[in-house]
Tab-separated table of C-alpha atoms and ligand atoms in Angstrom:
chain	number	residue	atom	x	y	z
A	263	UNK	CA	-133.125	74.737	-12.626
A	264	UNK	CA	-130.904	72.433	-14.722
A	265	UNK	CA	-130.815	73.321	-18.401
A	266	UNK	CA	-130.046	70.648	-20.935
A	267	UNK	CA	-128.249	71.341	-24.221
A	268	UNK	CA	-130.520	71.738	-27.228
A	269	UNK	CA	-129.757	69.742	-30.372
A	270	UNK	CA	-128.462	72.872	-32.098
A	271	UNK	CA	-126.085	73.482	-29.143
A	272	UNK	CA	-124.957	69.884	-29.376
A	273	UNK	CA	-124.398	70.178	-33.130
A	274	UNK	CA	-122.363	73.367	-32.663
A	275	UNK	CA	-120.307	71.716	-29.913
A	276	UNK	CA	-119.919	68.549	-32.064
A	277	UNK	CA	-118.507	70.636	-34.912
A	278	UNK	CA	-115.991	72.286	-32.554
A	279	UNK	CA	-115.062	68.926	-30.994
A	280	UNK	CA	-114.593	67.261	-34.404
A	281	UNK	CA	-112.551	70.240	-35.637
A	282	UNK	CA	-110.195	69.687	-32.688
A	283	UNK	CA	-109.441	66.234	-34.106
A	284	UNK	CA	-109.628	67.220	-37.790
A	285	UNK	CA	-107.908	70.470	-38.625
A	286	UNK	CA	-109.514	72.320	-41.549
A	287	UNK	CA	-112.672	70.176	-41.310
A	288	UNK	CA	-114.708	73.119	-42.631
A	289	UNK	CA	-112.485	73.328	-45.731
A	290	UNK	CA	-113.234	69.682	-46.544
A	291	UNK	CA	-116.957	70.430	-46.337
A	292	UNK	CA	-116.614	73.498	-48.575
A	293	UNK	CA	-114.696	71.535	-51.223
A	294	UNK	CA	-117.306	68.777	-51.152
A	295	UNK	CA	-120.398	70.988	-51.396
A	296	UNK	CA	-118.856	73.135	-54.125
A	297	UNK	CA	-117.929	70.020	-56.134
A	298	UNK	CA	-121.537	68.812	-55.832
A	299	UNK	CA	-122.923	72.212	-56.875
A	300	UNK	CA	-120.658	72.293	-59.930
A	301	UNK	CA	-121.080	68.685	-61.040
A	302	UNK	CA	-124.651	67.908	-59.941
A	303	UNK	CA	-126.485	71.248	-60.103
A	304	UNK	CA	-128.432	73.287	-57.546
A	305	UNK	CA	-131.011	70.668	-56.515
A	306	UNK	CA	-129.157	67.368	-56.169
A	307	UNK	CA	-130.423	64.285	-54.388
A	308	UNK	CA	-127.680	63.361	-51.896
A	309	UNK	CA	-127.053	60.389	-49.601
A	310	UNK	CA	-125.008	61.248	-46.468
A	311	UNK	CA	-123.427	58.044	-45.129
A	312	UNK	CA	-122.727	57.930	-41.362
A	313	UNK	CA	-124.141	61.425	-40.971
A	314	UNK	CA	-123.664	61.702	-37.184
A	315	UNK	CA	-125.692	64.634	-35.838
A	316	UNK	CA	-125.965	66.067	-39.367
A	317	UNK	CA	-122.974	68.389	-39.878
A	318	UNK	CA	-122.275	67.639	-43.529
A	319	UNK	CA	-125.963	67.563	-44.479
A	320	UNK	CA	-126.388	70.957	-42.775
A	321	UNK	CA	-123.380	72.338	-44.704
A	322	UNK	CA	-124.907	71.018	-47.938
A	323	UNK	CA	-128.257	72.630	-47.226
A	324	UNK	CA	-126.618	75.940	-46.317
A	325	UNK	CA	-124.950	75.994	-49.751
A	326	UNK	CA	-127.685	74.230	-51.737
A	327	UNK	CA	-131.060	74.895	-50.060
A	328	UNK	CA	-132.871	72.943	-52.775
A	329	UNK	CA	-130.903	69.741	-52.156
A	330	UNK	CA	-132.861	66.649	-51.114
A	331	UNK	CA	-130.956	64.601	-48.585
A	332	UNK	CA	-131.155	61.110	-47.143
A	333	UNK	CA	-128.898	61.000	-44.070
A	334	UNK	CA	-128.128	57.618	-42.481
A	335	UNK	CA	-126.262	56.453	-39.385
A	336	UNK	CA	-126.421	53.625	-36.869
A	337	UNK	CA	-125.861	55.531	-33.613
A	338	UNK	CA	-129.217	56.077	-31.855
A	339	UNK	CA	-128.122	59.240	-29.978
A	340	UNK	CA	-126.605	60.903	-33.039
A	341	UNK	CA	-129.704	59.971	-35.046
A	342	UNK	CA	-131.928	61.527	-32.353
A	343	UNK	CA	-129.975	64.792	-32.585
A	344	UNK	CA	-130.013	64.788	-36.408
A	345	UNK	CA	-133.789	64.196	-36.395
A	346	UNK	CA	-134.279	67.260	-34.180
A	347	UNK	CA	-131.917	69.344	-36.303
A	348	UNK	CA	-133.863	68.590	-39.499
A	349	UNK	CA	-137.324	68.397	-37.934
A	350	UNK	CA	-139.868	70.096	-40.167
A	351	UNK	CA	-137.614	69.976	-43.243
A	352	UNK	CA	-139.372	67.581	-45.567
A	353	UNK	CA	-136.424	67.556	-47.982
A	354	UNK	CA	-134.275	65.739	-45.405
A	355	UNK	CA	-134.883	62.157	-44.241
A	356	UNK	CA	-132.834	60.790	-41.354
A	357	UNK	CA	-132.727	56.984	-41.329
A	358	UNK	CA	-131.136	54.247	-39.290
A	359	UNK	CA	-128.665	52.125	-41.281
A	360	UNK	CA	-125.725	49.894	-40.461
A	361	UNK	CA	-123.214	50.334	-43.275
A	362	UNK	CA	-121.656	46.952	-42.496
A	363	UNK	CA	-124.733	45.521	-44.173
A	364	UNK	CA	-126.641	46.505	-47.312
A	365	UNK	CA	-130.281	45.692	-46.494
A	366	UNK	CA	-131.054	49.335	-45.586
A	367	UNK	CA	-130.179	50.466	-49.121
A	368	UNK	CA	-132.978	48.430	-50.686
A	369	UNK	CA	-135.405	50.327	-48.425
A	370	UNK	CA	-134.482	53.603	-50.172
A	371	UNK	CA	-135.934	54.188	-53.636
A	372	UNK	CA	-134.237	55.738	-56.619
A	373	UNK	CA	-130.804	57.010	-57.476
A	374	UNK	CA	-128.601	59.782	-56.099
A	375	UNK	CA	-126.685	62.589	-57.764
A	376	UNK	CA	-124.063	62.391	-55.035
A	377	UNK	CA	-123.130	60.174	-52.099
A	378	UNK	CA	-121.002	61.748	-49.368
A	379	UNK	CA	-119.364	60.728	-46.119
A	380	UNK	CA	-117.080	62.371	-43.597
A	381	UNK	CA	-114.785	60.886	-40.923
A	382	UNK	CA	-116.638	57.610	-40.834
A	383	UNK	CA	-115.785	55.033	-43.463
A	384	UNK	CA	-112.605	54.060	-41.558
A	385	UNK	CA	-115.086	52.222	-39.283
A	386	UNK	CA	-115.781	49.745	-42.099
A	387	UNK	CA	-113.722	46.581	-42.582
A	388	UNK	CA	-112.206	46.341	-46.102
A	389	UNK	CA	-114.735	43.736	-47.313
A	390	UNK	CA	-117.689	45.825	-46.075
A	391	UNK	CA	-116.291	48.946	-47.703
A	392	UNK	CA	-115.887	47.096	-51.016
A	393	UNK	CA	-119.432	45.715	-50.747
A	394	UNK	CA	-120.739	49.237	-50.102
A	395	UNK	CA	-118.818	50.754	-53.046
A	396	UNK	CA	-120.151	48.119	-55.455
A	397	UNK	CA	-123.718	48.669	-54.232
A	398	UNK	CA	-123.408	52.475	-54.479
A	399	UNK	CA	-122.201	52.273	-58.075
A	400	UNK	CA	-125.712	51.077	-59.041
A	401	UNK	CA	-127.370	53.924	-57.152
A	402	UNK	CA	-125.481	56.975	-58.467
A	403	UNK	CA	-126.485	58.607	-61.749
A	404	UNK	CA	-123.988	58.694	-64.610
A	405	UNK	CA	-121.683	61.648	-63.984
A	406	UNK	CA	-122.710	61.713	-60.310
A	407	UNK	CA	-120.197	61.899	-57.472
A	408	UNK	CA	-119.008	59.858	-54.544
A	409	UNK	CA	-117.085	62.024	-52.046
A	410	UNK	CA	-115.412	60.752	-48.895
A	411	UNK	CA	-113.510	62.977	-46.452
A	412	UNK	CA	-111.411	60.980	-44.026
A	413	UNK	CA	-108.127	60.558	-42.208
A	414	UNK	CA	-106.195	58.013	-44.310
A	415	UNK	CA	-103.202	57.521	-42.113
A	416	UNK	CA	-99.619	57.520	-43.382
A	417	UNK	CA	-97.931	54.172	-42.972
A	418	UNK	CA	-95.928	53.732	-39.741
A	419	UNK	CA	-93.345	51.486	-41.451
A	420	UNK	CA	-93.033	52.967	-44.940
A	421	UNK	CA	-93.651	56.653	-44.093
A	422	UNK	CA	-92.507	57.163	-40.473
A	423	UNK	CA	-91.428	60.787	-40.941
A	424	UNK	CA	-94.700	61.747	-42.669
A	425	UNK	CA	-96.643	59.889	-40.004
A	426	UNK	CA	-94.708	61.831	-37.345
A	427	UNK	CA	-95.486	65.178	-38.989
A	428	UNK	CA	-99.198	64.363	-39.148
A	429	UNK	CA	-99.236	63.127	-35.555
A	430	UNK	CA	-97.501	66.271	-34.277
A	431	UNK	CA	-99.924	68.459	-36.206
A	432	UNK	CA	-102.879	66.555	-34.711
A	433	UNK	CA	-101.463	66.920	-31.201
A	434	UNK	CA	-100.833	70.658	-31.607
A	435	UNK	CA	-104.347	71.192	-32.998
A	436	UNK	CA	-105.918	69.290	-30.097
A	437	UNK	CA	-103.799	71.094	-27.501
A	438	UNK	CA	-104.909	74.464	-28.901
A	439	UNK	CA	-108.574	73.494	-29.050
A	440	UNK	CA	-108.891	71.757	-25.687
A	441	UNK	CA	-106.795	74.505	-24.059
A	442	UNK	CA	-109.393	77.033	-25.158
A	443	UNK	CA	-112.334	75.077	-23.769
A	444	UNK	CA	-113.490	72.942	-26.712
A	445	UNK	CA	-115.115	69.664	-25.637
A	446	UNK	CA	-113.091	66.488	-25.917
A	447	UNK	CA	-114.918	63.456	-27.373
A	448	UNK	CA	-115.789	62.210	-23.851
A	449	UNK	CA	-116.963	65.646	-22.644
A	450	UNK	CA	-119.208	65.981	-25.693
A	451	UNK	CA	-120.755	62.582	-25.039
A	452	UNK	CA	-121.328	63.501	-21.362
A	453	UNK	CA	-123.182	66.620	-22.554
A	454	UNK	CA	-125.290	64.664	-25.081
A	455	UNK	CA	-126.154	61.988	-22.540
A	456	UNK	CA	-127.159	64.574	-19.947
A	457	UNK	CA	-130.359	64.879	-22.026
A	458	UNK	CA	-132.897	62.801	-20.109
A	459	UNK	CA	-135.015	62.438	-23.234
A	460	UNK	CA	-132.073	60.630	-24.869
A	461	UNK	CA	-131.879	57.991	-22.108
A	462	UNK	CA	-133.476	55.231	-24.194
A	463	UNK	CA	-131.306	56.083	-27.207
A	464	UNK	CA	-128.205	56.079	-24.983
A	465	UNK	CA	-129.105	52.598	-23.724
A	466	UNK	CA	-129.588	51.343	-27.300
A	467	UNK	CA	-126.270	52.962	-28.211
A	468	UNK	CA	-124.435	50.736	-25.726
A	469	UNK	CA	-125.830	47.662	-27.498
A	470	UNK	CA	-125.071	49.022	-30.982
A	471	UNK	CA	-121.390	49.578	-30.209
A	472	UNK	CA	-120.838	46.656	-27.798
A	473	UNK	CA	-117.666	44.767	-28.745
A	474	UNK	CA	-117.071	46.870	-31.880
A	475	UNK	CA	-113.348	47.191	-32.516
A	476	UNK	CA	-112.178	49.594	-35.236
A	477	UNK	CA	-110.898	47.510	-38.180
A	478	UNK	CA	-107.453	47.874	-39.750
A	479	UNK	CA	-107.402	51.087	-41.780
A	480	UNK	CA	-107.226	50.763	-45.539
A	481	UNK	CA	-105.021	52.953	-47.712
A	482	UNK	CA	-105.940	55.727	-50.103
A	483	UNK	CA	-104.918	53.308	-52.882
A	484	UNK	CA	-107.462	50.755	-51.631
A	485	UNK	CA	-110.273	53.343	-51.794
A	486	UNK	CA	-109.307	54.436	-55.312
A	487	UNK	CA	-108.828	50.913	-56.732
A	488	UNK	CA	-112.010	49.577	-55.158
A	489	UNK	CA	-114.080	52.500	-56.425
A	490	UNK	CA	-112.612	52.018	-59.916
A	491	UNK	CA	-113.347	48.272	-59.788
A	492	UNK	CA	-116.903	49.016	-58.650
A	493	UNK	CA	-117.537	50.998	-61.844
A	494	UNK	CA	-116.589	54.607	-61.083
A	495	UNK	CA	-114.981	55.960	-64.263
A	496	UNK	CA	-112.698	58.566	-62.676
A	497	UNK	CA	-111.157	58.443	-59.216
A	498	UNK	CA	-108.790	60.779	-57.409
A	499	UNK	CA	-108.458	63.246	-54.561
A	500	UNK	CA	-109.754	66.813	-54.632
A	501	UNK	CA	-108.302	68.013	-51.316
A	502	UNK	CA	-105.495	67.001	-48.978
A	503	UNK	CA	-103.974	68.297	-45.757
A	504	UNK	CA	-101.250	65.936	-44.459
A	505	UNK	CA	-103.010	62.551	-44.175
A	506	UNK	CA	-106.515	63.967	-44.405
A	507	UNK	CA	-108.152	63.665	-47.834
A	508	UNK	CA	-111.300	64.173	-49.801
A	509	UNK	CA	-111.551	61.181	-52.159
A	510	UNK	CA	-113.682	61.806	-55.233
A	511	UNK	CA	-115.075	59.270	-57.709
A	512	UNK	CA	-117.194	60.060	-60.760
A	513	UNK	CA	-119.765	57.480	-61.853
B	1001	LIG	C1	-116.691	60.756	-36.245
B	1001	LIG	S1	-118.371	60.496	-36.613
B	1001	LIG	C2	-118.613	61.508	-38.068
B	1001	LIG	C3	-120.035	61.952	-38.229
B	1001	LIG	C4	-120.280	62.963	-39.352
B	1001	LIG	N1	-120.137	62.341	-40.651
B	1001	LIG	C5	-119.369	64.156	-39.220
B	1001	LIG	O1	-118.446	64.316	-40.033
B	1001	LIG	O2	-119.570	64.943	-38.298
B	1001	LIG	C6	-118.415	58.842	-37.264
B	1001	LIG	C7	-119.816	58.391	-37.586
B	1001	LIG	O3	-119.794	57.127	-38.226
B	1001	LIG	C8	-120.928	56.404	-37.783
B	1001	LIG	N2	-120.709	54.976	-38.094
B	1001	LIG	C9	-119.617	54.227	-37.834
B	1001	LIG	N3	-119.790	52.965	-38.288
B	1001	LIG	C10	-121.009	52.928	-38.859
B	1001	LIG	C11	-121.762	51.897	-39.506
B	1001	LIG	N4	-121.293	50.649	-39.626
B	1001	LIG	N5	-122.980	52.204	-39.967
B	1001	LIG	C12	-123.482	53.461	-39.838
B	1001	LIG	N6	-122.823	54.470	-39.231
B	1001	LIG	C13	-121.594	54.203	-38.742
B	1001	LIG	C14	-120.962	56.737	-36.294
B	1001	LIG	O4	-122.195	56.414	-35.699
B	1001	LIG	C15	-120.697	58.229	-36.352
B	1001	LIG	O5	-121.864	58.965	-36.555
């Protein structure tokens, strides 16, 4: 009998796969959830942008079980997994949203104590990112946090040696992980799409991503200046490993 991976297996394998591409991914999550606990208290309302199968929301709940979370993404398969992961938890809502647009935000009531994102906002073109930051500024309480963990690549022209160090570190991390049996991105997707009950979501996924080309990456400076222009009073970084950062802005 063929056995298909459960959503919790897929989440565990997703975390391992993502950690192969992002060394110290768990440290980023720890820094983010501890910052939220310290600045926003034990029962914050949090928006998780581009949540994927729910890793960061799960890390938040493990640290802050009283948190109320709205987790959004546009990928139908990842949303299906996240919905199974948080099924029965009425403090977590998993919603479909395309961050290139803003209409989804008006469908969510109220304000947030913190807005978080991990390894995702590099998918947004600069004008969409700016639009999102300005909209979020109206939806975060005074003193609340925006936290974004992402690879913000060193510049090939201005910082070639730094870029080389980061690239070599990435390659070594991936070699170690894949050599010890961790899924690559493609292997993980093969496992997820082996789930027959995800067939419709997988079909929709093709349409969602059709023709999507990753935009030019923006710099750390762009994130900080745009957040400041949008109305965040303090902006900076609270964690860095090579070109991987946690950007933090205080409303
Ligand atoms: C590498 S995954 C990271 C997922 C999760 N945040 C994590 O750290 O495990 C990137 C995520 O960004 C989502 N994404 C990319 N562009 C998006 C957009 N325009 N709107 C919503 N989600 C988007 C993808 O669907 C995917 O879930």
